[in-house]
Amino acid sequence: MIDLKAKPFYLNDEQITWVEETKAAMNQDEKIGQMFVILKAIPGADENMVKGMLAQSHQGGLRWQGGDMEAVYQQNTTFQKFSKIPLLIAANCDDGGNGCLPNGTYVATAAECGAGEGTENAYHLGLVAGREASAIGCNWMFNPVVDVYKNWRNTIVNTRAFSSDPQKVLDNARAYIRGIKDANPNMAATAKHFPGDGMEELDQHLALGVNGLSPEDWESSYGMIYRTLINEGLEAVMVGHFAMPEYSRKLRPGIKNEEIMPATLAPELLTDLLRGDMGFNGVIITDASHMVGMTAMKKRSEAIPLAIAAGCDMILFANDMAEDMQFVKAALENGTLTQERVEDAVTRILAMKAHLNLNKEETLVPDRALMEKVGCEEHKKYSEQAADTCITLVKDTRSYLPLNPAEKKRCFLVYVGSSPISKGWKGDPVKQVLVEELERAGFDVDVCPNFHELEVENGVSFWNSVKMMDHSPRQGFIDSHDFALIVINVKGYAQENWVRVKWSCNHSMELPWYNEEIPTIGMSLNYTNHLIDIPQVHTFINAYAPQRDHIRAAIEKMTGKSEFKGHAEDYVFCDRWDTRL
């Protein structure tokens, strides 16, 4: 029996009655549907479409992809209007309100928050995320990320992890949750990705992850974080597609290697450890069920019911909803999944909804006035504060900084962005922002050519490659430039297991051949580990974000108008001696 009066639900008698009566009135399809959070790829509020989707899926939760504020507001409120049982509507806001809306406010990455003193920036991150997500009808935050960043090669959580220090991760996660609750007490928080990313370099979109810590080491790091948050009333845990072989071997002596599964399919990690030993009474949800870390381990017909049997209450995303529901029904018939486990999951899902007061109709449609907070000046100030307090001077071993534009005015700018993935690519707008902000600070900017831009401007031509290899005489270059600035804005997602700097073409004039010719400064607008690819530069800055306020703040710090206040953790040096020179 689930104690619905205990944490994290704390239900009163009226709420418990609603849970019991609602469940008693549900048929089997409705119970199975409650265990799915469905992705709607294109926001829209067509009532017949929404009714049809709900009639087929009976879904318990909703996620969406894209769409402007009005479209998403209309969609989410329409779904609530026609759903027989109120929906959990989830948002994924790692960096602020921009995670749920294109005009939402970027505040900071978790890595940026971790570079600053204290936890105020993490609190603002949760506060803004909670406010802006609530304005469009969300009631469930798929945050905070509580992974511990121990492997510098890992880029899937590089910017999403608060720190390599478990205590700092915990402190910032608590602050984020406090921000959510101050924004909207009727919004649930989720810690992810249990049992923990950050130990290796693989991306679970592409492969099974492995957290290879011993049970003792896990307990003193990830376990400490989860146990503390659970004790403080954490409502949900998102399970990553990570195997934890040493803990599985402890809990299942004699388990064979081929039997070790990701936590999403491992009852010893969810039912025995998370539910039993750690005492978690809230909702357990899988990470996205289309990720290869899960799909390559079992047939989907097996994986979906096995995830529920292992202890997951909700499945994030369906492949084909009718088919996935049938997989659950077949498992109930063959005994792979018990009706008791389904009833247990549905009870927790309904209890979460009652805990968030979704049983009260007035909580389902947010006041339109809340949308005035999205992108407001107060929220933008939090982003500026994060930039001021977190931007980090990783190294300046030759004392190139500060730069005085009156004395060293002529900048050779090398901008390295992600490679284009579309024929519609017309250039990276962040590059122009950089030029504008450098000129605003008083610099003359000579922009290094980029092969992709030459292809767009000139068409496909052999001469574009020739142009990119065209180095001027060294003395002429030295005479016309005072310093070089390499700005890296590289990012990647679900295409490769870890992301490195990639110059726009081979033998490019972008490469830092100029490093010893003129003072050369490196700056990252995203990942924190780029020194692995330009270890020769003697000055490096982590500015964390390709936002104008962060770019402006970084330049002000470069020129001595503001001090660097952020602190770099040791992993930024990528376990190499030469990155420190």
Coordinates of C-alpha atoms in Angstrom, one line a residue:
M1 CA 0.0 0.0 0.0
I2 CA 1.2 3.5 -0.9
D3 CA 1.0 6.0 1.9
L4 CA -0.5 9.0 0.1
K5 CA -0.3 11.2 3.2
A6 CA 3.5 10.7 3.4
K7 CA 6.1 12.6 1.3
P8 CA 6.2 13.6 -1.4
F9 CA 2.4 13.7 -1.9
Y10 CA 1.2 14.8 1.5
L11 CA -2.5 14.3 0.4
N12 CA -5.4 15.2 2.6
D13 CA -8.5 13.1 2.9
E14 CA -10.3 15.0 0.1
Q15 CA -7.4 14.5 -2.3
I16 CA -7.1 10.8 -1.4
T17 CA -10.8 10.3 -2.1
W18 CA -10.3 11.9 -5.5
V19 CA -7.5 9.5 -6.3
E20 CA -9.5 6.5 -5.2
E21 CA -12.7 7.5 -7.0
T22 CA -10.9 8.5 -10.1
K23 CA -9.0 5.2 -10.3
A24 CA -12.1 3.2 -9.6
A25 CA -13.9 4.8 -12.5
M26 CA -11.0 4.0 -15.0
N27 CA -11.0 1.1 -17.5
Q28 CA -7.9 -0.8 -18.3
D29 CA -7.1 1.3 -21.4
E30 CA -7.3 4.5 -19.3
K31 CA -5.0 3.0 -16.7
I32 CA -2.4 2.0 -19.3
G33 CA -2.7 5.4 -21.0
Q34 CA -2.0 7.2 -17.7
M35 CA 1.5 5.7 -17.8
F36 CA 2.6 7.5 -20.9
V37 CA 3.8 11.1 -21.4
I38 CA 3.1 11.7 -25.1
L39 CA 5.1 14.1 -27.3
K40 CA 3.2 16.3 -29.6
A41 CA 5.7 17.3 -32.3
I42 CA 3.8 20.2 -33.8
P43 CA 1.9 22.5 -31.4
G44 CA -1.7 23.0 -32.3
A45 CA -5.1 23.4 -30.7
D46 CA -7.4 21.9 -33.2
E47 CA -10.1 20.6 -30.9
N48 CA -11.0 17.5 -33.0
M49 CA -7.4 16.5 -33.3
V50 CA -6.9 16.9 -29.5
K51 CA -10.1 14.9 -28.8
G52 CA -9.0 12.2 -31.1
M53 CA -5.5 12.0 -29.6
L54 CA -6.9 11.8 -26.1
A55 CA -9.5 9.2 -27.0
Q56 CA -6.9 6.9 -28.4
S57 CA -4.1 7.4 -25.9
H58 CA -5.8 8.3 -22.6
Q59 CA -2.4 9.7 -21.8
G60 CA -1.3 10.8 -18.4
G61 CA 1.1 13.5 -19.5
L62 CA 2.0 15.8 -22.3
R63 CA 5.3 17.1 -23.8
W64 CA 5.5 19.2 -27.0
Q65 CA 8.2 20.4 -29.4
G66 CA 8.4 24.0 -30.7
G67 CA 5.8 26.6 -31.1
D68 CA 5.4 30.2 -30.0
M69 CA 3.9 31.2 -26.7
E70 CA 0.3 31.7 -27.9
A71 CA 0.3 28.4 -29.8
V72 CA 1.6 26.4 -26.9
Y73 CA -0.7 28.1 -24.4
Q74 CA -3.7 27.3 -26.6
Q75 CA -2.5 23.8 -27.1
N76 CA -1.9 23.0 -23.4
T77 CA -5.2 24.5 -22.2
T78 CA -7.1 22.7 -25.0
F79 CA -5.6 19.4 -23.9
Q80 CA -6.6 20.1 -20.3
K81 CA -10.1 21.1 -21.4
F82 CA -10.8 17.8 -23.1
S83 CA -8.8 15.4 -21.0
K84 CA -11.0 13.2 -18.8
I85 CA -8.3 13.2 -16.2
P86 CA -6.1 16.3 -15.8
L87 CA -2.8 16.1 -17.5
L88 CA 0.7 16.4 -16.2
I89 CA 2.3 18.9 -18.7
A90 CA 6.0 18.8 -18.6
A91 CA 8.7 21.3 -19.4
N92 CA 12.5 20.8 -19.8
C93 CA 14.2 24.0 -18.7
D94 CA 17.9 23.3 -18.2
D95 CA 18.9 27.0 -18.8
G96 CA 15.8 28.9 -18.0
G97 CA 12.5 29.7 -19.8
N98 CA 14.1 29.3 -23.2
G99 CA 13.8 25.6 -22.6
C100 CA 10.0 25.8 -23.1
L101 CA 9.6 28.9 -25.3
P102 CA 11.6 30.5 -28.1
N103 CA 11.1 33.9 -26.4
G104 CA 11.7 32.5 -23.0
T105 CA 14.6 33.8 -20.9
Y106 CA 18.0 32.2 -20.9
V107 CA 19.4 32.6 -17.4
A108 CA 22.5 30.3 -17.2
T109 CA 23.6 26.8 -17.7
A110 CA 24.2 24.6 -14.7
A111 CA 27.9 24.7 -15.4
E112 CA 27.7 28.5 -15.3
C113 CA 25.9 28.4 -12.0
G114 CA 28.5 26.1 -10.6
A115 CA 31.3 28.4 -11.6
G116 CA 29.8 31.2 -9.5
E117 CA 29.9 31.7 -5.8
G118 CA 26.9 30.4 -3.8
T119 CA 23.6 29.2 -5.3
E120 CA 21.7 32.4 -6.1
N121 CA 22.1 31.9 -9.9
A122 CA 20.7 28.4 -9.6
Y123 CA 17.7 29.8 -7.6
H124 CA 17.1 32.4 -10.4
L125 CA 17.3 29.6 -13.0
G126 CA 14.6 27.6 -11.2
L127 CA 12.5 30.7 -10.5
V128 CA 12.5 31.9 -14.1
A129 CA 12.0 28.4 -15.5
G130 CA 9.1 27.9 -13.1
R131 CA 7.4 31.2 -13.9
E132 CA 7.7 31.0 -17.7
A133 CA 6.7 27.3 -17.9
S134 CA 3.7 27.9 -15.6
A135 CA 2.6 30.8 -17.9
I136 CA 1.8 28.3 -20.7
G137 CA 0.2 25.7 -18.5
C138 CA 3.0 23.5 -17.4
N139 CA 2.9 21.8 -14.0
W140 CA 5.9 19.4 -14.1
M141 CA 9.5 20.5 -14.5
F142 CA 11.9 17.9 -15.8
N143 CA 14.7 19.5 -13.8
P144 CA 17.1 19.8 -12.0
V145 CA 19.9 17.8 -13.5
V146 CA 21.8 16.3 -10.6
D147 CA 24.5 14.5 -12.6
V148 CA 28.1 14.8 -11.3
Y149 CA 30.6 15.8 -14.0
K150 CA 33.5 13.5 -13.6
N151 CA 34.6 12.8 -17.2
W152 CA 35.7 15.8 -19.2
R153 CA 35.0 14.0 -22.4
N154 CA 31.3 13.8 -21.7
T155 CA 29.5 16.6 -23.6
I156 CA 25.9 15.5 -23.2
V157 CA 26.0 16.8 -19.6
N158 CA 29.0 19.2 -19.9
T159 CA 26.9 22.3 -19.5
R160 CA 24.0 20.6 -17.8
A161 CA 25.9 19.5 -14.7
F162 CA 26.4 21.9 -11.8
S163 CA 29.8 20.6 -10.8
S164 CA 32.2 17.7 -10.4
D165 CA 31.7 18.1 -6.6
P166 CA 28.6 16.2 -5.4
Q167 CA 27.9 18.7 -2.6
K168 CA 27.9 21.6 -5.0
V169 CA 25.6 19.7 -7.2
L170 CA 23.2 19.1 -4.3
D171 CA 23.4 22.7 -3.1
N172 CA 22.5 24.1 -6.5
A173 CA 19.8 21.5 -7.2
R174 CA 18.1 22.5 -3.9
A175 CA 18.3 26.1 -5.0
Y176 CA 16.8 25.3 -8.4
I177 CA 13.9 23.4 -6.7
R178 CA 13.4 26.3 -4.3
G179 CA 13.1 28.6 -7.3
I180 CA 10.5 26.4 -9.0
K181 CA 8.4 26.2 -5.8
D182 CA 8.6 30.0 -5.3
A183 CA 7.4 30.5 -8.9
N184 CA 4.6 27.9 -8.6
P185 CA 3.9 25.7 -5.6
N186 CA 1.8 23.6 -7.9
M187 CA 4.7 22.5 -10.0
A188 CA 6.6 19.3 -9.5
A189 CA 10.4 19.0 -9.7
T190 CA 12.3 16.0 -11.1
A191 CA 15.8 15.0 -10.4
K192 CA 17.6 13.3 -13.3
H193 CA 19.2 11.2 -14.7
F194 CA 19.2 8.3 -12.1
P195 CA 21.5 6.6 -11.4
G196 CA 23.8 9.3 -12.7
D197 CA 25.5 10.6 -15.9
G198 CA 29.0 12.1 -16.0
M199 CA 31.2 9.1 -15.4
E200 CA 31.8 8.3 -19.0
E201 CA 31.7 9.8 -22.4
L202 CA 28.7 8.1 -24.1
D203 CA 25.4 9.7 -25.0
Q204 CA 22.4 7.5 -24.1
H205 CA 20.6 8.8 -27.2
L206 CA 23.3 6.7 -29.1
A207 CA 24.4 3.9 -26.8
L208 CA 23.9 2.3 -23.4
G209 CA 25.5 4.4 -20.7
V210 CA 27.5 2.8 -17.8
N211 CA 28.1 4.3 -14.4
G212 CA 30.9 2.1 -13.2
L213 CA 31.2 3.3 -9.6
S214 CA 31.4 0.9 -6.8
P215 CA 28.3 0.9 -4.5
E216 CA 30.4 2.7 -1.8
D217 CA 31.6 5.4 -4.2
W218 CA 28.1 5.8 -5.7
E219 CA 26.6 6.2 -2.3
S220 CA 29.0 9.0 -1.3
S221 CA 28.3 11.0 -4.5
Y222 CA 25.1 10.3 -6.6
G223 CA 23.5 8.4 -3.8
M224 CA 24.1 11.2 -1.3
I225 CA 22.4 13.7 -3.7
Y226 CA 19.3 11.5 -4.4
R227 CA 18.9 10.4 -0.8
T228 CA 19.0 14.0 0.4
L229 CA 16.5 15.3 -2.2
I230 CA 14.2 12.3 -1.5
N231 CA 14.3 13.1 2.2
E232 CA 13.3 16.7 1.4
G233 CA 10.2 15.7 -0.6
L234 CA 11.4 15.3 -4.2
E235 CA 8.3 14.5 -6.3
A236 CA 9.8 12.7 -9.3
V237 CA 12.9 10.9 -10.5
M238 CA 13.8 10.6 -14.2
V239 CA 15.7 7.4 -14.9
G240 CA 18.5 7.4 -17.4
H241 CA 19.4 4.5 -19.7
F242 CA 22.5 3.7 -17.6
A243 CA 23.7 0.4 -16.4
M244 CA 25.3 0.4 -12.9
P245 CA 27.0 -3.0 -13.0
E246 CA 28.7 -3.0 -9.6
Y247 CA 25.5 -2.1 -7.8
S248 CA 23.5 -4.6 -9.9
R249 CA 26.0 -7.3 -9.0
K250 CA 25.7 -6.4 -5.3
L251 CA 21.9 -6.6 -5.4
R252 CA 21.8 -9.6 -7.7
P253 CA 24.8 -11.9 -6.8
G254 CA 25.6 -14.0 -9.8
I255 CA 24.0 -11.8 -12.4
K256 CA 25.5 -12.4 -15.8
N257 CA 27.0 -9.5 -17.9
E258 CA 24.3 -10.0 -20.5
E259 CA 21.6 -9.7 -17.8
I260 CA 22.9 -6.3 -16.7
M261 CA 20.4 -3.7 -18.0
P262 CA 20.0 0.1 -18.0
A263 CA 18.3 1.3 -14.8
T264 CA 15.1 1.8 -16.8
L265 CA 14.9 -2.0 -17.1
A266 CA 16.6 -3.0 -13.9
P267 CA 14.3 -3.9 -10.9
E268 CA 17.2 -4.2 -8.6
L269 CA 18.0 -0.5 -9.2
L270 CA 14.5 0.8 -9.2
T271 CA 12.4 -1.4 -7.0
D272 CA 15.1 -2.6 -4.6
L273 CA 17.4 0.4 -4.4
L274 CA 15.4 3.5 -5.3
R275 CA 12.0 2.5 -4.0
G276 CA 13.0 0.2 -1.2
D277 CA 16.4 1.1 0.3
M278 CA 16.2 4.9 -0.6
G279 CA 12.5 5.1 0.3
F280 CA 11.4 7.1 -2.8
N281 CA 7.6 7.3 -2.8
G282 CA 7.1 9.6 -5.7
V283 CA 6.8 9.1 -9.5
I284 CA 9.5 7.4 -11.5
I285 CA 9.6 8.2 -15.2
T286 CA 11.9 6.9 -17.9
D287 CA 14.1 9.2 -19.9
A288 CA 12.9 9.3 -23.6
S289 CA 12.0 5.8 -24.6
H290 CA 13.3 6.1 -28.1
M291 CA 16.9 6.5 -27.0
V292 CA 19.3 3.7 -28.1
G293 CA 20.5 3.2 -24.5
M294 CA 17.1 1.5 -24.0
T295 CA 15.9 0.4 -27.5
A296 CA 19.1 -1.5 -28.4
M297 CA 18.9 -3.6 -25.2
K298 CA 15.5 -5.1 -25.7
K299 CA 12.7 -5.4 -28.3
R300 CA 10.3 -2.6 -27.7
S301 CA 7.5 -5.2 -27.1
E302 CA 9.6 -6.3 -24.2
A303 CA 11.2 -3.0 -23.1
I304 CA 8.0 -1.1 -22.5
P305 CA 6.4 -3.5 -20.1
L306 CA 9.7 -4.4 -18.5
A307 CA 10.3 -0.8 -17.7
I308 CA 7.0 -0.7 -15.8
A309 CA 7.7 -4.0 -14.1
A310 CA 11.1 -2.8 -13.0
G311 CA 9.5 0.2 -11.2
C312 CA 8.9 3.0 -13.8
D313 CA 5.5 4.6 -13.3
M314 CA 5.6 6.5 -16.6
I315 CA 7.1 6.1 -20.0
L316 CA 8.4 9.2 -21.7
F317 CA 7.1 9.2 -25.3
A318 CA 5.5 6.5 -27.3
N319 CA 6.6 5.1 -30.6
D320 CA 3.1 4.1 -31.8
M321 CA 0.7 4.6 -29.0
A322 CA -1.7 1.9 -29.9
E323 CA 1.1 -0.6 -30.4
D324 CA 2.8 0.4 -27.1
M325 CA -0.5 0.0 -25.2
Q326 CA -0.8 -3.4 -26.8
F327 CA 2.6 -4.4 -25.6
V328 CA 1.5 -3.6 -22.1
K329 CA -1.7 -5.6 -22.5
A330 CA 0.2 -8.6 -23.8
A331 CA 2.6 -8.5 -20.9
L332 CA -0.3 -8.5 -18.5
E333 CA -1.7 -11.5 -20.2
N334 CA 1.6 -13.5 -20.2
G335 CA 2.6 -12.5 -16.7
T336 CA 5.6 -10.4 -17.5
L337 CA 3.8 -7.5 -15.9
T338 CA 1.3 -7.7 -13.0
Q339 CA -1.9 -5.8 -12.6
E340 CA -0.7 -4.9 -9.1
R341 CA 2.3 -3.0 -10.6
V342 CA -0.1 -1.2 -13.0
E343 CA -2.4 -0.2 -10.1
D344 CA 0.6 1.0 -8.1
A345 CA 1.9 3.2 -11.0
V346 CA -1.5 4.7 -11.7
T347 CA -2.0 5.4 -8.0
R348 CA 1.2 7.4 -7.8
I349 CA 0.4 9.3 -11.0
L350 CA -3.0 10.3 -9.7
A351 CA -1.5 11.2 -6.4
M352 CA 1.0 13.5 -8.1
K353 CA -1.9 15.2 -9.8
A354 CA -3.8 15.6 -6.6
H355 CA -0.6 16.8 -4.9
L356 CA -0.4 19.6 -7.6
N357 CA -4.1 20.4 -7.0
L358 CA -4.9 19.4 -10.6
N359 CA -8.1 17.9 -9.2
K360 CA -9.3 21.5 -8.8
E361 CA -10.5 22.9 -12.2
E362 CA -9.3 26.4 -11.4
T363 CA -5.6 25.2 -11.4
L364 CA -5.7 23.9 -15.0
V365 CA -5.8 27.1 -17.0
P366 CA -3.2 29.7 -16.2
D367 CA -4.0 33.3 -16.0
R368 CA -2.9 35.0 -19.3
A369 CA -1.4 37.7 -17.3
L370 CA 1.4 35.3 -16.3
M371 CA 2.7 35.4 -19.9
E372 CA 3.7 39.0 -19.3
K373 CA 6.6 37.6 -17.2
V374 CA 8.0 35.7 -20.2
G375 CA 11.2 37.5 -21.3
C376 CA 10.6 40.4 -18.9
E377 CA 13.3 42.8 -17.7
E378 CA 13.5 41.2 -14.3
H379 CA 14.3 37.8 -15.8
K380 CA 16.9 39.4 -18.2
K381 CA 18.6 41.0 -15.2
Y382 CA 19.1 37.5 -13.8
S383 CA 20.9 36.5 -17.0
E384 CA 23.1 39.5 -16.8
Q385 CA 23.8 38.8 -13.1
A386 CA 24.9 35.2 -14.0
A387 CA 27.2 36.5 -16.7
D388 CA 28.8 39.0 -14.3
T389 CA 29.3 36.5 -11.5
C390 CA 30.1 33.3 -13.4
I391 CA 32.2 34.1 -16.5
T392 CA 35.5 32.5 -15.9
L393 CA 39.1 33.3 -16.7
V394 CA 40.4 29.7 -17.0
K395 CA 44.0 30.8 -17.6
D396 CA 46.1 33.8 -18.6
T397 CA 49.6 32.5 -18.2
R398 CA 51.3 35.3 -20.2
S399 CA 49.2 38.1 -18.7
Y400 CA 47.7 39.2 -22.0
L401 CA 44.7 40.6 -20.1
P402 CA 43.4 43.2 -19.7
L403 CA 43.3 44.5 -23.2
N404 CA 43.1 48.2 -23.7
P405 CA 41.5 49.1 -27.0
A406 CA 43.3 52.4 -27.1
E407 CA 46.6 50.5 -27.2
K408 CA 45.7 47.1 -28.8
K409 CA 42.8 47.9 -31.1
R410 CA 43.2 45.6 -34.1
C411 CA 41.5 42.2 -33.5
F412 CA 41.8 39.1 -35.7
L413 CA 38.5 37.3 -35.0
V414 CA 38.3 33.6 -35.6
Y415 CA 34.7 32.3 -35.1
V416 CA 34.3 28.6 -34.9
G417 CA 30.6 27.4 -34.9
S418 CA 29.0 24.1 -35.4
S419 CA 29.0 22.7 -39.0
P420 CA 25.9 23.5 -40.9
I421 CA 23.4 20.6 -41.2
S422 CA 20.9 22.3 -43.6
K423 CA 21.1 23.7 -47.1
G424 CA 19.1 26.6 -45.7
W425 CA 22.0 27.7 -43.6
K426 CA 22.9 31.4 -44.1
G427 CA 25.5 31.9 -41.4
D428 CA 25.6 32.1 -37.7
P429 CA 24.0 35.2 -36.3
V430 CA 26.2 35.0 -33.1
K431 CA 29.2 35.9 -35.2
Q432 CA 27.7 39.2 -36.1
V433 CA 26.8 39.9 -32.4
L434 CA 30.5 39.3 -31.6
V435 CA 31.6 41.8 -34.2
E436 CA 29.1 44.4 -33.0
E437 CA 30.1 43.9 -29.3
L438 CA 33.8 44.1 -30.1
E439 CA 33.4 47.2 -32.1
R440 CA 31.2 48.7 -29.3
A441 CA 34.1 48.1 -27.0
G442 CA 36.4 50.1 -29.3
F443 CA 38.1 47.3 -31.3
D444 CA 38.6 47.2 -35.1
V445 CA 37.7 43.7 -36.2
D446 CA 39.2 41.7 -39.0
V447 CA 37.1 38.6 -39.4
C448 CA 38.8 35.4 -40.6
P449 CA 37.0 33.8 -43.5
N450 CA 34.9 30.7 -43.0
F451 CA 34.6 28.0 -45.6
H452 CA 30.9 27.4 -45.2
E453 CA 30.2 31.1 -45.6
L454 CA 32.3 31.2 -48.7
E455 CA 30.3 28.3 -50.2
V456 CA 27.1 30.2 -49.5
E457 CA 28.4 33.5 -50.9
N458 CA 30.3 32.1 -53.9
G459 CA 28.7 28.7 -54.6
V460 CA 30.6 25.5 -54.6
S461 CA 34.1 26.2 -55.8
F462 CA 37.6 24.8 -55.5
W463 CA 38.8 28.4 -54.9
N464 CA 36.9 28.5 -51.6
S465 CA 39.3 25.9 -50.2
V466 CA 42.3 27.8 -51.7
K467 CA 41.1 31.0 -50.0
M468 CA 40.9 29.2 -46.7
M469 CA 44.5 28.1 -47.0
D470 CA 45.8 31.6 -48.0
H471 CA 48.1 32.8 -45.2
S472 CA 49.5 36.3 -45.6
P473 CA 53.2 37.0 -44.9
R474 CA 53.8 36.7 -41.2
Q475 CA 55.3 40.2 -40.8
G476 CA 52.4 41.8 -42.6
F477 CA 49.9 39.9 -40.4
I478 CA 51.8 41.0 -37.3
D479 CA 51.9 44.6 -38.4
S480 CA 48.2 44.7 -39.0
H481 CA 46.9 42.9 -35.9
D482 CA 47.4 43.4 -32.2
F483 CA 45.8 40.2 -31.0
A484 CA 43.7 37.2 -32.1
L485 CA 40.5 36.1 -30.5
I486 CA 39.3 32.5 -31.1
V487 CA 35.6 32.2 -30.2
I488 CA 34.2 28.7 -30.1
N489 CA 30.4 28.2 -30.2
V490 CA 30.3 24.5 -30.9
K491 CA 27.5 22.3 -29.7
G492 CA 26.0 18.9 -30.6
Y493 CA 23.0 16.7 -29.7
A494 CA 22.3 13.1 -30.3
Q495 CA 24.6 12.7 -33.3
E496 CA 28.0 11.9 -31.8
N497 CA 29.1 10.7 -28.4
W498 CA 31.2 13.7 -27.7
V499 CA 31.7 17.0 -29.5
R500 CA 35.0 18.5 -30.5
V501 CA 36.1 21.7 -32.2
K502 CA 35.8 21.2 -35.9
W503 CA 37.4 23.9 -38.2
S504 CA 35.4 24.8 -41.3
C505 CA 37.8 23.0 -43.6
N506 CA 41.1 21.2 -43.6
H507 CA 44.4 23.2 -43.4
S508 CA 42.2 26.2 -42.7
M509 CA 43.7 29.6 -42.0
E510 CA 41.4 29.6 -38.9
L511 CA 43.8 27.2 -37.1
P512 CA 45.9 28.9 -34.4
W513 CA 49.1 29.2 -36.4
Y514 CA 49.1 32.8 -35.2
N515 CA 49.3 31.8 -31.5
E516 CA 53.0 32.7 -31.1
E517 CA 52.9 35.6 -33.6
I518 CA 50.5 37.8 -31.7
P519 CA 48.7 37.5 -28.3
T520 CA 46.0 34.9 -28.8
I521 CA 42.9 34.5 -26.6
G522 CA 40.4 31.7 -26.6
M523 CA 36.8 32.0 -25.6
S524 CA 34.0 29.4 -25.3
L525 CA 30.4 30.3 -25.6
N526 CA 29.2 26.8 -24.8
Y527 CA 31.2 23.8 -23.6
T528 CA 33.8 24.1 -20.9
N529 CA 36.3 21.6 -22.2
H530 CA 37.6 23.2 -25.4
L531 CA 41.2 23.5 -24.2
I532 CA 41.6 19.9 -25.4
D533 CA 41.6 21.2 -29.0
I534 CA 43.5 24.5 -28.6
P535 CA 45.9 23.7 -25.7
Q536 CA 48.5 26.1 -27.1
V537 CA 46.6 29.3 -26.4
H538 CA 47.8 30.9 -23.2
T539 CA 44.6 32.8 -22.3
F540 CA 41.2 31.1 -22.2
I541 CA 37.8 32.3 -21.1
N542 CA 34.6 30.3 -20.4
A543 CA 31.8 32.6 -21.2
Y544 CA 29.1 29.9 -21.1
A545 CA 26.5 31.3 -23.5
P546 CA 26.1 32.7 -27.1
Q547 CA 23.9 35.5 -25.7
R548 CA 24.6 39.1 -26.3
D549 CA 24.6 39.9 -22.5
H550 CA 27.2 37.2 -21.9
I551 CA 29.3 38.2 -24.9
R552 CA 29.2 41.8 -23.8
A553 CA 30.1 40.9 -20.2
A554 CA 33.0 38.7 -21.4
I555 CA 34.4 41.6 -23.5
E556 CA 34.1 44.0 -20.5
K557 CA 36.1 41.6 -18.4
M558 CA 38.7 41.1 -21.2
T559 CA 39.2 44.9 -21.2
G560 CA 39.4 45.3 -17.5
K561 CA 36.1 47.1 -17.0
S562 CA 34.8 44.2 -14.9
E563 CA 36.6 41.5 -13.0
F564 CA 36.3 37.8 -13.7
K565 CA 34.4 36.3 -10.8
G566 CA 33.9 32.7 -11.9
H567 CA 36.0 29.7 -10.9
A568 CA 37.2 26.9 -13.1
E569 CA 37.1 23.3 -11.9
D570 CA 40.1 21.1 -12.7
Y571 CA 38.3 19.1 -15.4
V572 CA 38.5 22.1 -17.8
F573 CA 42.2 21.2 -18.3
C574 CA 41.2 17.8 -19.7
D575 CA 43.8 15.8 -17.8
R576 CA 46.7 17.3 -19.8
W577 CA 49.7 19.2 -18.7
D578 CA 50.0 21.4 -21.9
T579 CA 46.5 22.9 -21.4
R580 CA 47.8 24.6 -18.3
L581 CA 50.7 26.4 -20.0

